[in-house]
Coordinates of C-alpha atoms and ligand atoms in Angstrom, one line a residue:
M1 CA 80.9 117.9 97.4
R2 CA 81.5 121.7 97.3
F3 CA 83.9 121.3 100.2
M4 CA 85.7 118.4 98.5
I5 CA 85.9 120.5 95.3
Y6 CA 87.3 123.4 97.4
L7 CA 89.9 121.0 98.8
G8 CA 90.8 119.9 95.3
F9 CA 89.6 116.3 95.6
F10 CA 87.0 116.7 92.8
A11 CA 86.4 119.1 90.0
T12 CA 83.3 119.8 88.0
Q13 CA 82.9 119.3 84.3
S14 CA 80.0 120.0 81.9
L15 CA 78.4 116.9 80.5
G16 CA 75.9 115.9 77.9
E17 CA 75.7 116.8 74.2
N18 CA 74.8 120.4 75.0
Q19 CA 76.9 120.6 78.1
E20 CA 73.7 121.2 79.9
Q21 CA 74.6 119.0 82.9
E22 CA 77.4 119.3 85.4
G23 CA 79.2 116.2 86.7
Y24 CA 82.1 115.5 89.1
I25 CA 85.5 114.3 88.0
L26 CA 88.6 113.1 89.8
T27 CA 91.6 115.4 90.1
A28 CA 95.4 114.6 90.3
T29 CA 95.0 114.4 94.1
S30 CA 92.0 112.0 94.2
R31 CA 93.5 109.8 91.5
L32 CA 96.2 109.0 94.0
L33 CA 93.5 107.5 96.2
V34 CA 92.1 105.1 93.6
K35 CA 93.2 101.6 94.5
A36 CA 93.5 100.5 90.9
N37 CA 96.0 103.3 90.1
P38 CA 99.5 101.6 90.1
K39 CA 100.8 104.7 91.9
T40 CA 98.0 104.6 94.5
M41 CA 98.5 106.1 98.0
S42 CA 95.2 104.7 99.3
S43 CA 96.8 102.5 102.0
V44 CA 98.9 105.5 103.2
V45 CA 95.7 107.5 103.9
L46 CA 93.8 104.5 105.3
S47 CA 96.5 103.6 107.7
M48 CA 97.2 107.2 108.8
V49 CA 93.4 107.7 109.7
D50 CA 93.2 104.3 111.4
P51 CA 92.0 104.6 115.0
F52 CA 95.4 103.1 116.1
M53 CA 97.1 106.2 114.6
V54 CA 94.5 108.8 115.5
S55 CA 93.8 107.9 119.1
P56 CA 97.3 109.0 120.3
L57 CA 96.2 112.6 119.4
H58 CA 93.9 112.4 122.4
T59 CA 96.7 111.5 124.8
L60 CA 98.9 114.5 124.1
S61 CA 98.2 116.0 127.5
T62 CA 99.2 112.8 129.3
C63 CA 102.4 112.7 127.3
F64 CA 103.2 116.4 128.0
Q65 CA 102.7 115.8 131.7
G66 CA 105.6 113.4 131.4
S67 CA 104.0 110.1 132.4
E68 CA 104.5 108.5 129.0
S69 CA 107.3 108.9 126.5
T70 CA 105.2 109.3 123.4
P71 CA 101.5 109.9 122.6
F72 CA 101.5 106.5 120.9
M73 CA 102.8 104.8 124.1
A74 CA 100.3 106.7 126.2
A75 CA 97.4 105.5 124.0
H76 CA 98.4 101.9 123.4
G77 CA 101.0 101.1 126.1
M78 CA 103.4 99.6 123.5
K79 CA 105.3 100.7 120.5
L80 CA 103.9 100.9 117.0
W81 CA 105.8 97.8 115.9
N82 CA 104.2 95.7 118.6
V83 CA 100.7 97.0 117.7
L84 CA 101.3 96.1 114.1
E85 CA 102.4 92.6 115.0
Q86 CA 99.4 92.0 117.3
N87 CA 96.8 93.5 114.9
P88 CA 97.3 91.8 111.5
D89 CA 94.8 93.8 109.5
F90 CA 96.3 97.1 110.7
G91 CA 99.7 95.6 110.2
K92 CA 99.0 94.7 106.6
N93 CA 97.6 98.1 105.9
F94 CA 100.6 99.8 107.4
H95 CA 103.1 97.8 105.4
D96 CA 101.0 98.2 102.2
A97 CA 101.2 102.0 103.0
M98 CA 105.0 101.8 103.2
A99 CA 105.0 99.9 99.9
N100 CA 102.7 102.5 98.2
D101 CA 105.1 105.2 99.4
S102 CA 108.1 103.3 98.2
H103 CA 106.5 102.7 94.8
V104 CA 106.0 106.4 94.1
L105 CA 109.2 107.7 95.7
M106 CA 111.5 105.1 94.2
S107 CA 110.3 105.9 90.7
V108 CA 111.4 109.4 91.2
I109 CA 114.7 108.6 93.0
L110 CA 115.7 106.0 90.5
N111 CA 114.9 108.4 87.7
E112 CA 116.5 111.6 89.1
G113 CA 119.1 110.2 91.4
K114 CA 120.6 107.3 89.5
G115 CA 124.1 108.4 90.3
V116 CA 123.7 107.5 94.0
F117 CA 123.6 103.8 93.1
D118 CA 126.5 103.9 90.6
N119 CA 129.5 101.9 91.7
L120 CA 127.6 100.1 94.4
K121 CA 127.8 96.3 94.5
S122 CA 125.7 95.8 97.7
L123 CA 123.1 97.7 99.7
V124 CA 121.3 97.0 102.9
D125 CA 117.9 98.6 103.3
V126 CA 117.5 98.9 107.1
G127 CA 113.9 98.7 108.2
G128 CA 113.2 97.9 104.6
G129 CA 109.7 96.5 105.3
T130 CA 108.3 94.1 102.7
G131 CA 111.0 95.0 100.2
T132 CA 109.3 97.2 97.7
T133 CA 112.2 99.6 97.7
A134 CA 114.8 96.8 97.3
H135 CA 113.0 95.2 94.5
A136 CA 112.7 98.6 92.7
V137 CA 116.4 99.2 93.2
V138 CA 117.5 95.8 91.8
R139 CA 115.1 96.1 88.8
A140 CA 117.0 99.3 87.9
F141 CA 120.4 98.0 88.9
P142 CA 120.3 94.2 88.3
H143 CA 124.0 93.8 89.3
L144 CA 123.3 95.0 92.8
H145 CA 122.9 92.6 95.8
C146 CA 120.3 94.0 98.2
M147 CA 119.7 92.9 101.8
V148 CA 116.4 93.9 103.4
L149 CA 116.7 94.0 107.2
D150 CA 113.5 94.2 109.2
L151 CA 111.9 92.7 112.3
P152 CA 111.6 88.9 112.2
N153 CA 107.8 88.9 112.2
V154 CA 107.7 91.4 109.2
V155 CA 110.0 89.4 106.9
A156 CA 109.1 85.8 108.1
N157 CA 107.0 84.8 105.1
L158 CA 108.7 86.9 102.4
Q159 CA 110.4 85.2 99.5
G160 CA 113.7 86.6 98.4
T161 CA 115.2 86.4 94.9
D162 CA 118.7 85.9 93.5
N163 CA 119.6 89.5 94.5
V164 CA 117.1 90.4 97.2
V165 CA 117.7 88.7 100.6
F166 CA 115.4 89.2 103.6
I167 CA 117.0 89.3 107.1
G168 CA 114.9 89.1 110.2
S169 CA 116.7 91.0 112.9
D170 CA 116.9 94.0 115.2
M171 CA 118.7 96.9 113.6
F172 CA 119.9 98.1 117.0
E173 CA 121.7 94.8 117.5
C174 CA 123.5 94.5 114.2
I175 CA 123.4 95.8 110.6
P176 CA 125.1 93.6 107.9
R177 CA 128.1 95.0 106.1
A178 CA 127.3 96.5 102.7
D179 CA 128.6 99.2 100.3
A180 CA 125.7 101.5 101.3
V181 CA 123.0 101.6 104.0
L182 CA 119.6 102.9 103.0
L183 CA 117.4 104.4 105.7
K184 CA 114.1 105.3 104.1
V185 CA 111.4 106.8 106.4
L186 CA 113.5 105.6 109.4
L187 CA 115.7 108.4 110.8
R188 CA 113.0 109.4 113.2
L189 CA 113.0 105.9 114.6
L190 CA 116.8 106.1 115.1
V191 CA 116.5 109.5 116.7
T192 CA 113.8 108.5 119.2
H193 CA 115.8 105.4 120.0
C194 CA 119.0 107.4 120.7
L195 CA 117.0 109.8 122.9
G196 CA 115.7 106.8 124.8
I197 CA 112.0 107.6 124.1
Ligands
LIG1 C1 108.3 103.6 108.9 S1 108.6 102.0 108.3 C2 109.6 102.3 106.9 C3 109.6 101.1 106.0 C4 110.5 101.3 104.7 N1 111.9 101.8 105.0 C5 109.9 102.3 103.8 O1 110.4 103.4 103.6 O2 108.8 102.0 103.2 C6 109.8 101.4 109.5 C7 110.2 100.0 109.4 O3 111.2 99.7 110.4 C8 110.9 98.4 110.9 N2 111.5 98.4 112.2 C9 111.1 99.0 113.4 N3 112.0 98.7 114.4 C10 113.0 97.9 113.9 C11 114.1 97.3 114.4 N4 114.4 97.5 115.7 N5 114.9 96.6 113.6 C12 114.6 96.4 112.3 N6 113.5 97.0 111.7 C13 112.7 97.7 112.5 C14 109.4 98.3 110.9 O4 109.0 97.0 111.0 C15 109.0 99.0 109.6 O5 109.0 98.1 108.5

């Protein structure tokens, strides 16, 4: 507990009528890990420490020796998106993590960066996952028509609304025309694709 206090995950507080006891309380950091918190990041942490994500760290040397393109490929022999598809529990946790991230980030972006969305009539969220970002955008800008493009298996069972439409497709094949293209947590994917790794 001392180490966790040192790291800022807990703090101590005097308890009891005479403050004679000492107890532990959550901090701003650990409150983000509470699942019941609407702004929770618990799935982000759980998916990033999942063995699927951690085991590639043990394959760095194979990767540096040049036999595999990325540590993830060296560990699993396939891309992250295939692992997510073939392991539904991990897949769900990963997409929940992206939704957690979108929930927190979009509340800031829609508050501080409203101007970005002014004058737009349509938007395509490329690699938009399960649509948390798109739903947040249309809640703030109900006149906007939002398309969420992601891999077919990710969007297969998702229900759209009047102004959020899910498209199951490969972004490297085609991206629908829209006034703006949103790439959130995705540029790395495009860079690695362009570099052919
Ligand atoms: C890191 S996640 C980001 C999700 C979302 N943009 C966000 O910020 O929460 C990357 C997303 O890209 C999707 N993706 C990966 N390859 C893709 C492809 N070739 N075409 C379309 N989507 C793809 C994945 O399924 C995943 O949902």
